[in-house]
Amino acid sequence: MNEHQFMELEYIYWSLICLGVAVLYYILWPKPSARQVRTVWQRIIFRYFHALVWIFLAFSCFLKAFFVHPILMLLSDLLLLLGLVTYLIFIFTFLHEKRKMMRKH
């Protein structure tokens, strides 16, 4: 395995896979039921954040595929962390909504 691979697959392919998943999640997102009321912030999180996680991962993989400069590698790692934070916001919002729905029943 070289520095341009992860799990024996080149980072450029990981980047393309991540972009594909981002498009999929942009199309398929957790839509509210007719009874659910979401705040503007919740609508934004549910509509865009999961796809945004995959965009961050794709750009991180793209940087790792083509650049070896230490500053760009740091940027790549920061994109990974930003993806993690974005995903955690999405998950906590999702779990909060599920908990709120369970209390109503």
PDB file of N, CA and C in Angstrom:
ATOM      1  N   MET A   1       0.846  -1.178   0.000  1.00  0.00           N
ATOM      2  CA  MET A   1       0.000   0.000   0.000  1.00  0.00           C
ATOM      3  C   MET A   1       0.893   1.244   0.000  1.00  0.00           C
ATOM      4  N   ASN A   2       0.547   2.199  -0.872  1.00  0.00           N
ATOM      5  CA  ASN A   2       1.342   3.422  -0.909  1.00  0.00           C
ATOM      6  C   ASN A   2       0.560   4.560  -0.283  1.00  0.00           C
ATOM      7  N   GLU A   3       1.167   5.746  -0.303  1.00  0.00           N
ATOM      8  CA  GLU A   3       0.553   6.897   0.364  1.00  0.00           C
ATOM      9  C   GLU A   3      -0.668   7.435  -0.373  1.00  0.00           C
ATOM     10  N   HIS A   4      -0.917   6.964  -1.595  1.00  0.00           N
ATOM     11  CA  HIS A   4      -2.074   7.420  -2.378  1.00  0.00           C
ATOM     12  C   HIS A   4      -3.201   6.394  -2.380  1.00  0.00           C
ATOM     13  N   GLN A   5      -3.176   5.491  -1.400  1.00  0.00           N
ATOM     14  CA  GLN A   5      -4.190   4.442  -1.314  1.00  0.00           C
ATOM     15  C   GLN A   5      -4.765   4.363   0.095  1.00  0.00           C
ATOM     16  N   PHE A   6      -5.999   3.882   0.139  1.00  0.00           N
ATOM     17  CA  PHE A   6      -6.643   3.531   1.396  1.00  0.00           C
ATOM     18  C   PHE A   6      -7.378   2.226   1.148  1.00  0.00           C
ATOM     19  N   MET A   7      -7.095   1.224   1.944  1.00  0.00           N
ATOM     20  CA  MET A   7      -7.686  -0.105   1.771  1.00  0.00           C
ATOM     21  C   MET A   7      -7.463  -0.617   0.342  1.00  0.00           C
ATOM     22  N   GLU A   8      -6.243  -0.431  -0.145  1.00  0.00           N
ATOM     23  CA  GLU A   8      -5.791  -0.898  -1.449  1.00  0.00           C
ATOM     24  C   GLU A   8      -6.565  -0.311  -2.633  1.00  0.00           C
ATOM     25  N   LEU A   9      -7.201   0.821  -2.431  1.00  0.00           N
ATOM     26  CA  LEU A   9      -7.904   1.521  -3.507  1.00  0.00           C
ATOM     27  C   LEU A   9      -7.364   2.950  -3.551  1.00  0.00           C
ATOM     28  N   GLU A  10      -7.056   3.417  -4.745  1.00  0.00           N
ATOM     29  CA  GLU A  10      -6.499   4.762  -4.903  1.00  0.00           C
ATOM     30  C   GLU A  10      -7.478   5.811  -4.369  1.00  0.00           C
ATOM     31  N   TYR A  11      -6.916   6.880  -3.802  1.00  0.00           N
ATOM     32  CA  TYR A  11      -7.746   7.942  -3.237  1.00  0.00           C
ATOM     33  C   TYR A  11      -8.647   8.610  -4.276  1.00  0.00           C
ATOM     34  N   ILE A  12      -8.228   8.655  -5.530  1.00  0.00           N
ATOM     35  CA  ILE A  12      -9.082   9.271  -6.540  1.00  0.00           C
ATOM     36  C   ILE A  12     -10.381   8.475  -6.702  1.00  0.00           C
ATOM     37  N   TYR A  13     -10.306   7.166  -6.600  1.00  0.00           N
ATOM     38  CA  TYR A  13     -11.520   6.346  -6.676  1.00  0.00           C
ATOM     39  C   TYR A  13     -12.392   6.540  -5.444  1.00  0.00           C
ATOM     40  N   TRP A  14     -11.746   6.667  -4.273  1.00  0.00           N
ATOM     41  CA  TRP A  14     -12.512   6.975  -3.060  1.00  0.00           C
ATOM     42  C   TRP A  14     -13.226   8.305  -3.211  1.00  0.00           C
ATOM     43  N   SER A  15     -12.543   9.270  -3.822  1.00  0.00           N
ATOM     44  CA  SER A  15     -13.145  10.580  -4.038  1.00  0.00           C
ATOM     45  C   SER A  15     -14.396  10.460  -4.907  1.00  0.00           C
ATOM     46  N   LEU A  16     -14.302   9.688  -5.974  1.00  0.00           N
ATOM     47  CA  LEU A  16     -15.458   9.494  -6.862  1.00  0.00           C
ATOM     48  C   LEU A  16     -16.598   8.750  -6.166  1.00  0.00           C
ATOM     49  N   ILE A  17     -16.234   7.766  -5.359  1.00  0.00           N
ATOM     50  CA  ILE A  17     -17.255   7.025  -4.594  1.00  0.00           C
ATOM     51  C   ILE A  17     -17.968   7.969  -3.632  1.00  0.00           C
ATOM     52  N   CYS A  18     -17.199   8.789  -2.927  1.00  0.00           N
ATOM     53  CA  CYS A  18     -17.785   9.734  -1.974  1.00  0.00           C
ATOM     54  C   CYS A  18     -18.699  10.738  -2.678  1.00  0.00           C
ATOM     55  N   LEU A  19     -18.299  11.209  -3.846  1.00  0.00           N
ATOM     56  CA  LEU A  19     -19.163  12.123  -4.602  1.00  0.00           C
ATOM     57  C   LEU A  19     -20.460  11.431  -5.024  1.00  0.00           C
ATOM     58  N   GLY A  20     -20.356  10.170  -5.413  1.00  0.00           N
ATOM     59  CA  GLY A  20     -21.559   9.406  -5.764  1.00  0.00           C
ATOM     60  C   GLY A  20     -22.505   9.252  -4.585  1.00  0.00           C
ATOM     61  N   VAL A  21     -21.952   8.952  -3.428  1.00  0.00           N
ATOM     62  CA  VAL A  21     -22.770   8.824  -2.222  1.00  0.00           C
ATOM     63  C   VAL A  21     -23.391  10.178  -1.855  1.00  0.00           C
ATOM     64  N   ALA A  22     -22.630  11.261  -2.037  1.00  0.00           N
ATOM     65  CA  ALA A  22     -23.162  12.608  -1.754  1.00  0.00           C
ATOM     66  C   ALA A  22     -24.367  12.902  -2.634  1.00  0.00           C
ATOM     67  N   VAL A  23     -24.277  12.573  -3.906  1.00  0.00           N
ATOM     68  CA  VAL A  23     -25.409  12.788  -4.825  1.00  0.00           C
ATOM     69  C   VAL A  23     -26.600  11.933  -4.396  1.00  0.00           C
ATOM     70  N   LEU A  24     -26.328  10.697  -4.023  1.00  0.00           N
ATOM     71  CA  LEU A  24     -27.401   9.812  -3.564  1.00  0.00           C
ATOM     72  C   LEU A  24     -28.109  10.386  -2.338  1.00  0.00           C
ATOM     73  N   TYR A  25     -27.338  10.842  -1.353  1.00  0.00           N
ATOM     74  CA  TYR A  25     -27.938  11.404  -0.144  1.00  0.00           C
ATOM     75  C   TYR A  25     -28.567  12.762  -0.371  1.00  0.00           C
ATOM     76  N   TYR A  26     -28.124  13.475  -1.420  1.00  0.00           N
ATOM     77  CA  TYR A  26     -28.784  14.736  -1.754  1.00  0.00           C
ATOM     78  C   TYR A  26     -30.190  14.455  -2.289  1.00  0.00           C
ATOM     79  N   ILE A  27     -30.318  13.365  -3.027  1.00  0.00           N
ATOM     80  CA  ILE A  27     -31.616  12.990  -3.594  1.00  0.00           C
ATOM     81  C   ILE A  27     -32.499  12.326  -2.540  1.00  0.00           C
ATOM     82  N   LEU A  28     -31.919  11.401  -1.781  1.00  0.00           N
ATOM     83  CA  LEU A  28     -32.662  10.645  -0.760  1.00  0.00           C
ATOM     84  C   LEU A  28     -32.314  11.203   0.614  1.00  0.00           C
ATOM     85  N   TRP A  29     -33.216  11.915   1.205  1.00  0.00           N
ATOM     86  CA  TRP A  29     -32.976  12.499   2.523  1.00  0.00           C
ATOM     87  C   TRP A  29     -34.202  12.256   3.394  1.00  0.00           C
ATOM     88  N   PRO A  30     -34.053  12.298   4.736  1.00  0.00           N
ATOM     89  CA  PRO A  30     -35.175  12.002   5.624  1.00  0.00           C
ATOM     90  C   PRO A  30     -36.238  13.102   5.588  1.00  0.00           C
ATOM     91  N   LYS A  31     -37.235  12.872   4.792  1.00  0.00           N
ATOM     92  CA  LYS A  31     -38.318  13.847   4.675  1.00  0.00           C
ATOM     93  C   LYS A  31     -39.258  13.706   5.878  1.00  0.00           C
ATOM     94  N   PRO A  32     -39.813  14.800   6.344  1.00  0.00           N
ATOM     95  CA  PRO A  32     -40.702  14.720   7.508  1.00  0.00           C
ATOM     96  C   PRO A  32     -42.046  14.109   7.127  1.00  0.00           C
ATOM     97  N   SER A  33     -42.667  13.472   8.099  1.00  0.00           N
ATOM     98  CA  SER A  33     -44.020  12.983   7.874  1.00  0.00           C
ATOM     99  C   SER A  33     -44.974  14.184   7.928  1.00  0.00           C
ATOM    100  N   ALA A  34     -46.205  13.944   7.587  1.00  0.00           N
ATOM    101  CA  ALA A  34     -47.184  15.041   7.548  1.00  0.00           C
ATOM    102  C   ALA A  34     -47.390  15.660   8.932  1.00  0.00           C
ATOM    103  N   ARG A  35     -47.162  14.889   9.997  1.00  0.00           N
ATOM    104  CA  ARG A  35     -47.381  15.387  11.360  1.00  0.00           C
ATOM    105  C   ARG A  35     -46.178  16.095  11.951  1.00  0.00           C
ATOM    106  N   GLN A  36     -45.026  15.927  11.340  1.00  0.00           N
ATOM    107  CA  GLN A  36     -43.811  16.508  11.902  1.00  0.00           C
ATOM    108  C   GLN A  36     -43.684  17.984  11.552  1.00  0.00           C
ATOM    109  N   VAL A  37     -43.245  18.730  12.531  1.00  0.00           N
ATOM    110  CA  VAL A  37     -42.935  20.143  12.321  1.00  0.00           C
ATOM    111  C   VAL A  37     -41.453  20.318  12.621  1.00  0.00           C
ATOM    112  N   ARG A  38     -40.732  20.833  11.653  1.00  0.00           N
ATOM    113  CA  ARG A  38     -39.300  21.040  11.822  1.00  0.00           C
ATOM    114  C   ARG A  38     -38.985  22.528  11.792  1.00  0.00           C
ATOM    115  N   THR A  39     -37.982  22.895  12.563  1.00  0.00           N
ATOM    116  CA  THR A  39     -37.496  24.271  12.514  1.00  0.00           C
ATOM    117  C   THR A  39     -36.714  24.455  11.212  1.00  0.00           C
ATOM    118  N   VAL A  40     -36.421  25.689  10.887  1.00  0.00           N
ATOM    119  CA  VAL A  40     -35.628  25.968   9.682  1.00  0.00           C
ATOM    120  C   VAL A  40     -34.267  25.288   9.785  1.00  0.00           C
ATOM    121  N   TRP A  41     -33.650  25.378  10.956  1.00  0.00           N
ATOM    122  CA  TRP A  41     -32.348  24.766  11.176  1.00  0.00           C
ATOM    123  C   TRP A  41     -32.413  23.249  10.976  1.00  0.00           C
ATOM    124  N   GLN A  42     -33.453  22.598  11.499  1.00  0.00           N
ATOM    125  CA  GLN A  42     -33.605  21.158  11.311  1.00  0.00           C
ATOM    126  C   GLN A  42     -33.791  20.804   9.838  1.00  0.00           C
ATOM    127  N   ARG A  43     -34.564  21.599   9.132  1.00  0.00           N
ATOM    128  CA  ARG A  43     -34.759  21.346   7.697  1.00  0.00           C
ATOM    129  C   ARG A  43     -33.433  21.436   6.953  1.00  0.00           C
ATOM    130  N   ILE A  44     -32.635  22.420   7.289  1.00  0.00           N
ATOM    131  CA  ILE A  44     -31.331  22.573   6.629  1.00  0.00           C
ATOM    132  C   ILE A  44     -30.430  21.381   6.954  1.00  0.00           C
ATOM    133  N   ILE A  45     -30.388  20.997   8.220  1.00  0.00           N
ATOM    134  CA  ILE A  45     -29.548  19.871   8.630  1.00  0.00           C
ATOM    135  C   ILE A  45     -29.965  18.596   7.914  1.00  0.00           C
ATOM    136  N   PHE A  46     -31.255  18.287   7.931  1.00  0.00           N
ATOM    137  CA  PHE A  46     -31.712  17.049   7.313  1.00  0.00           C
ATOM    138  C   PHE A  46     -31.571  17.072   5.798  1.00  0.00           C
ATOM    139  N   ARG A  47     -31.699  18.221   5.203  1.00  0.00           N
ATOM    140  CA  ARG A  47     -31.647  18.311   3.747  1.00  0.00           C
ATOM    141  C   ARG A  47     -30.219  18.248   3.215  1.00  0.00           C
ATOM    142  N   TYR A  48     -29.276  18.881   3.890  1.00  0.00           N
ATOM    143  CA  TYR A  48     -27.951  19.057   3.304  1.00  0.00           C
ATOM    144  C   TYR A  48     -26.785  18.434   4.052  1.00  0.00           C
ATOM    145  N   PHE A  49     -26.880  18.243   5.358  1.00  0.00           N
ATOM    146  CA  PHE A  49     -25.688  17.895   6.130  1.00  0.00           C
ATOM    147  C   PHE A  49     -25.121  16.516   5.805  1.00  0.00           C
ATOM    148  N   HIS A  50     -25.957  15.534   5.578  1.00  0.00           N
ATOM    149  CA  HIS A  50     -25.417  14.200   5.314  1.00  0.00           C
ATOM    150  C   HIS A  50     -24.678  14.177   3.981  1.00  0.00           C
ATOM    151  N   ALA A  51     -25.239  14.839   2.972  1.00  0.00           N
ATOM    152  CA  ALA A  51     -24.533  14.940   1.692  1.00  0.00           C
ATOM    153  C   ALA A  51     -23.250  15.748   1.854  1.00  0.00           C
ATOM    154  N   LEU A  52     -23.290  16.770   2.691  1.00  0.00           N
ATOM    155  CA  LEU A  52     -22.116  17.605   2.923  1.00  0.00           C
ATOM    156  C   LEU A  52     -20.977  16.810   3.557  1.00  0.00           C
ATOM    157  N   VAL A  53     -21.307  15.865   4.412  1.00  0.00           N
ATOM    158  CA  VAL A  53     -20.286  14.994   5.000  1.00  0.00           C
ATOM    159  C   VAL A  53     -19.514  14.294   3.884  1.00  0.00           C
ATOM    160  N   TRP A  54     -20.236  13.753   2.919  1.00  0.00           N
ATOM    161  CA  TRP A  54     -19.601  13.021   1.832  1.00  0.00           C
ATOM    162  C   TRP A  54     -18.823  13.934   0.895  1.00  0.00           C
ATOM    163  N   ILE A  55     -19.267  15.179   0.757  1.00  0.00           N
ATOM    164  CA  ILE A  55     -18.507  16.162  -0.024  1.00  0.00           C
ATOM    165  C   ILE A  55     -17.164  16.436   0.669  1.00  0.00           C
ATOM    166  N   PHE A  56     -17.189  16.622   1.982  1.00  0.00           N
ATOM    167  CA  PHE A  56     -15.946  16.830   2.729  1.00  0.00           C
ATOM    168  C   PHE A  56     -15.003  15.637   2.558  1.00  0.00           C
ATOM    169  N   LEU A  57     -15.540  14.424   2.650  1.00  0.00           N
ATOM    170  CA  LEU A  57     -14.723  13.229   2.471  1.00  0.00           C
ATOM    171  C   LEU A  57     -14.152  13.163   1.053  1.00  0.00           C
ATOM    172  N   ALA A  58     -14.961  13.513   0.063  1.00  0.00           N
ATOM    173  CA  ALA A  58     -14.505  13.474  -1.332  1.00  0.00           C
ATOM    174  C   ALA A  58     -13.351  14.446  -1.557  1.00  0.00           C
ATOM    175  N   PHE A  59     -13.478  15.672  -1.050  1.00  0.00           N
ATOM    176  CA  PHE A  59     -12.406  16.647  -1.229  1.00  0.00           C
ATOM    177  C   PHE A  59     -11.150  16.246  -0.460  1.00  0.00           C
ATOM    178  N   SER A  60     -11.337  15.650   0.695  1.00  0.00           N
ATOM    179  CA  SER A  60     -10.189  15.166   1.440  1.00  0.00           C
ATOM    180  C   SER A  60      -9.445  14.087   0.649  1.00  0.00           C
ATOM    181  N   CYS A  61     -10.186  13.152   0.090  1.00  0.00           N
ATOM    182  CA  CYS A  61      -9.574  12.097  -0.724  1.00  0.00           C
ATOM    183  C   CYS A  61      -8.922  12.670  -1.976  1.00  0.00           C
ATOM    184  N   PHE A  62      -9.555  13.670  -2.573  1.00  0.00           N
ATOM    185  CA  PHE A  62      -8.989  14.311  -3.756  1.00  0.00           C
ATOM    186  C   PHE A  62      -7.638  14.943  -3.424  1.00  0.00           C
ATOM    187  N   LEU A  63      -7.565  15.638  -2.310  1.00  0.00           N
ATOM    188  CA  LEU A  63      -6.289  16.241  -1.906  1.00  0.00           C
ATOM    189  C   LEU A  63      -5.227  15.176  -1.654  1.00  0.00           C
ATOM    190  N   LYS A  64      -5.612  14.092  -1.013  1.00  0.00           N
ATOM    191  CA  LYS A  64      -4.655  13.017  -0.740  1.00  0.00           C
ATOM    192  C   LYS A  64      -4.213  12.325  -2.028  1.00  0.00           C
ATOM    193  N   ALA A  65      -5.081  12.315  -3.043  1.00  0.00           N
ATOM    194  CA  ALA A  65      -4.753  11.643  -4.298  1.00  0.00           C
ATOM    195  C   ALA A  65      -3.716  12.404  -5.109  1.00  0.00           C
ATOM    196  N   PHE A  66      -3.779  13.722  -5.091  1.00  0.00           N
ATOM    197  CA  PHE A  66      -2.968  14.493  -6.020  1.00  0.00           C
ATOM    198  C   PHE A  66      -1.883  15.359  -5.389  1.00  0.00           C
ATOM    199  N   PHE A  67      -1.915  15.551  -4.092  1.00  0.00           N
ATOM    200  CA  PHE A  67      -0.970  16.484  -3.489  1.00  0.00           C
ATOM    201  C   PHE A  67      -0.268  15.841  -2.307  1.00  0.00           C
ATOM    202  N   VAL A  68       0.992  16.197  -2.124  1.00  0.00           N
ATOM    203  CA  VAL A  68       1.755  15.692  -0.970  1.00  0.00           C
ATOM    204  C   VAL A  68       2.316  16.831  -0.135  1.00  0.00           C
ATOM    205  N   HIS A  69       1.972  18.036  -0.473  1.00  0.00           N
ATOM    206  CA  HIS A  69       2.455  19.193   0.290  1.00  0.00           C
ATOM    207  C   HIS A  69       1.882  19.126   1.709  1.00  0.00           C
ATOM    208  N   PRO A  70       2.682  19.369   2.730  1.00  0.00           N
ATOM    209  CA  PRO A  70       2.213  19.251   4.117  1.00  0.00           C
ATOM    210  C   PRO A  70       1.000  20.140   4.442  1.00  0.00           C
ATOM    211  N   ILE A  71       0.941  21.333   3.878  1.00  0.00           N
ATOM    212  CA  ILE A  71      -0.206  22.210   4.146  1.00  0.00           C
ATOM    213  C   ILE A  71      -1.483  21.611   3.578  1.00  0.00           C
ATOM    214  N   LEU A  72      -1.382  21.030   2.372  1.00  0.00           N
ATOM    215  CA  LEU A  72      -2.572  20.413   1.768  1.00  0.00           C
ATOM    216  C   LEU A  72      -2.970  19.125   2.487  1.00  0.00           C
ATOM    217  N   MET A  73      -1.991  18.418   3.036  1.00  0.00           N
ATOM    218  CA  MET A  73      -2.314  17.224   3.831  1.00  0.00           C
ATOM    219  C   MET A  73      -3.013  17.637   5.127  1.00  0.00           C
ATOM    220  N   LEU A  74      -2.598  18.756   5.706  1.00  0.00           N
ATOM    221  CA  LEU A  74      -3.270  19.290   6.886  1.00  0.00           C
ATOM    222  C   LEU A  74      -4.701  19.702   6.534  1.00  0.00           C
ATOM    223  N   LEU A  75      -4.869  20.352   5.390  1.00  0.00           N
ATOM    224  CA  LEU A  75      -6.209  20.722   4.934  1.00  0.00           C
ATOM    225  C   LEU A  75      -7.071  19.485   4.728  1.00  0.00           C
ATOM    226  N   SER A  76      -6.474  18.438   4.177  1.00  0.00           N
ATOM    227  CA  SER A  76      -7.193  17.175   3.986  1.00  0.00           C
ATOM    228  C   SER A  76      -7.668  16.611   5.326  1.00  0.00           C
ATOM    229  N   ASP A  77      -6.802  16.638   6.316  1.00  0.00           N
ATOM    230  CA  ASP A  77      -7.179  16.147   7.649  1.00  0.00           C
ATOM    231  C   ASP A  77      -8.247  17.033   8.294  1.00  0.00           C
ATOM    232  N   LEU A  78      -8.151  18.335   8.075  1.00  0.00           N
ATOM    233  CA  LEU A  78      -9.170  19.241   8.604  1.00  0.00           C
ATOM    234  C   LEU A  78     -10.525  18.993   7.951  1.00  0.00           C
ATOM    235  N   LEU A  79     -10.523  18.665   6.667  1.00  0.00           N
ATOM    236  CA  LEU A  79     -11.780  18.321   5.992  1.00  0.00           C
ATOM    237  C   LEU A  79     -12.387  17.058   6.584  1.00  0.00           C
ATOM    238  N   LEU A  80     -11.532  16.106   6.932  1.00  0.00           N
ATOM    239  CA  LEU A  80     -12.036  14.893   7.596  1.00  0.00           C
ATOM    240  C   LEU A  80     -12.687  15.225   8.935  1.00  0.00           C
ATOM    241  N   LEU A  81     -12.039  16.082   9.706  1.00  0.00           N
ATOM    242  CA  LEU A  81     -12.612  16.489  11.003  1.00  0.00           C
ATOM    243  C   LEU A  81     -13.903  17.274  10.815  1.00  0.00           C
ATOM    244  N   LEU A  82     -13.936  18.135   9.822  1.00  0.00           N
ATOM    245  CA  LEU A  82     -15.155  18.887   9.533  1.00  0.00           C
ATOM    246  C   LEU A  82     -16.286  17.947   9.119  1.00  0.00           C
ATOM    247  N   GLY A  83     -15.936  16.915   8.364  1.00  0.00           N
ATOM    248  CA  GLY A  83     -16.929  15.897   8.007  1.00  0.00           C
ATOM    249  C   GLY A  83     -17.465  15.183   9.234  1.00  0.00           C
ATOM    250  N   LEU A  84     -16.583  14.862  10.180  1.00  0.00           N
ATOM    251  CA  LEU A  84     -17.005  14.206  11.417  1.00  0.00           C
ATOM    252  C   LEU A  84     -17.944  15.103  12.219  1.00  0.00           C
ATOM    253  N   VAL A  85     -17.593  16.369  12.365  1.00  0.00           N
ATOM    254  CA  VAL A  85     -18.446  17.306  13.112  1.00  0.00           C
ATOM    255  C   VAL A  85     -19.800  17.455  12.426  1.00  0.00           C
ATOM    256  N   THR A  86     -19.800  17.565  11.119  1.00  0.00           N
ATOM    257  CA  THR A  86     -21.048  17.688  10.360  1.00  0.00           C
ATOM    258  C   THR A  86     -21.911  16.445  10.540  1.00  0.00           C
ATOM    259  N   TYR A  87     -21.276  15.274  10.506  1.00  0.00           N
ATOM    260  CA  TYR A  87     -22.022  14.031  10.700  1.00  0.00           C
ATOM    261  C   TYR A  87     -22.603  13.943  12.113  1.00  0.00           C
ATOM    262  N   LEU A  88     -21.826  14.346  13.103  1.00  0.00           N
ATOM    263  CA  LEU A  88     -22.326  14.308  14.477  1.00  0.00           C
ATOM    264  C   LEU A  88     -23.523  15.248  14.658  1.00  0.00           C
ATOM    265  N   ILE A  89     -23.472  16.416  14.046  1.00  0.00           N
ATOM    266  CA  ILE A  89     -24.618  17.340  14.100  1.00  0.00           C
ATOM    267  C   ILE A  89     -25.837  16.681  13.473  1.00  0.00           C
ATOM    268  N   PHE A  90     -25.645  16.041  12.328  1.00  0.00           N
ATOM    269  CA  PHE A  90     -26.755  15.350  11.657  1.00  0.00           C
ATOM    270  C   PHE A  90     -27.333  14.246  12.539  1.00  0.00           C
ATOM    271  N   ILE A  91     -26.468  13.414  13.096  1.00  0.00           N
ATOM    272  CA  ILE A  91     -26.932  12.282  13.922  1.00  0.00           C
ATOM    273  C   ILE A  91     -27.638  12.766  15.181  1.00  0.00           C
ATOM    274  N   PHE A  92     -27.066  13.746  15.879  1.00  0.00           N
ATOM    275  CA  PHE A  92     -27.709  14.239  17.101  1.00  0.00           C
ATOM    276  C   PHE A  92     -29.057  14.883  16.797  1.00  0.00           C
ATOM    277  N   THR A  93     -29.157  15.587  15.690  1.00  0.00           N
ATOM    278  CA  THR A  93     -30.443  16.176  15.296  1.00  0.00           C
ATOM    279  C   THR A  93     -31.444  15.076  14.977  1.00  0.00           C
ATOM    280  N   PHE A  94     -31.000  14.052  14.280  1.00  0.00           N
ATOM    281  CA  PHE A  94     -31.856  12.921  13.932  1.00  0.00           C
ATOM    282  C   PHE A  94     -32.345  12.204  15.188  1.00  0.00           C
ATOM    283  N   LEU A  95     -31.426  11.926  16.105  1.00  0.00           N
ATOM    284  CA  LEU A  95     -31.807  11.231  17.340  1.00  0.00           C
ATOM    285  C   LEU A  95     -32.730  12.096  18.204  1.00  0.00           C
ATOM    286  N   HIS A  96     -32.480  13.389  18.244  1.00  0.00           N
ATOM    287  CA  HIS A  96     -33.350  14.303  18.990  1.00  0.00           C
ATOM    288  C   HIS A  96     -34.769  14.273  18.423  1.00  0.00           C
ATOM    289  N   GLU A  97     -34.887  14.288  17.108  1.00  0.00           N
ATOM    290  CA  GLU A  97     -36.210  14.239  16.492  1.00  0.00           C
ATOM    291  C   GLU A  97     -36.906  12.908  16.775  1.00  0.00           C
ATOM    292  N   LYS A  98     -36.169  11.807  16.697  1.00  0.00           N
ATOM    293  CA  LYS A  98     -36.758  10.490  16.991  1.00  0.00           C
ATOM    294  C   LYS A  98     -37.215  10.411  18.443  1.00  0.00           C
ATOM    295  N   ARG A  99     -36.408  10.942  19.357  1.00  0.00           N
ATOM    296  CA  ARG A  99     -36.790  10.929  20.773  1.00  0.00           C
ATOM    297  C   ARG A  99     -38.047  11.764  21.010  1.00  0.00           C
ATOM    298  N   LYS A 100     -38.118  12.906  20.340  1.00  0.00           N
ATOM    299  CA  LYS A 100     -39.291  13.757  20.464  1.00  0.00           C
ATOM    300  C   LYS A 100     -40.537  13.057  19.915  1.00  0.00           C
ATOM    301  N   MET A 101     -40.383  12.329  18.820  1.00  0.00           N
ATOM    302  CA  MET A 101     -41.505  11.591  18.241  1.00  0.00           C
ATOM    303  C   MET A 101     -41.950  10.449  19.144  1.00  0.00           C
ATOM    304  N   MET A 102     -40.996   9.804  19.814  1.00  0.00           N
ATOM    305  CA  MET A 102     -41.331   8.694  20.710  1.00  0.00           C
ATOM    306  C   MET A 102     -42.093   9.195  21.938  1.00  0.00           C
ATOM    307  N   ARG A 103     -41.774  10.391  22.401  1.00  0.00           N
ATOM    308  CA  ARG A 103     -42.482  10.954  23.557  1.00  0.00           C
ATOM    309  C   ARG A 103     -43.931  11.290  23.221  1.00  0.00           C
ATOM    310  N   LYS A 104     -44.194  11.621  21.982  1.00  0.00           N
ATOM    311  CA  LYS A 104     -45.557  11.974  21.587  1.00  0.00           C
ATOM    312  C   LYS A 104     -46.462  10.761  21.513  1.00  0.00           C
ATOM    313  N   HIS A 105     -45.861   9.564  21.362  1.00  0.00           N
ATOM    314  CA  HIS A 105     -46.687   8.363  21.234  1.00  0.00           C
ATOM    315  C   HIS A 105     -46.835   7.660  22.516  1.00  0.00           C
TER     316      HIS A 105
END
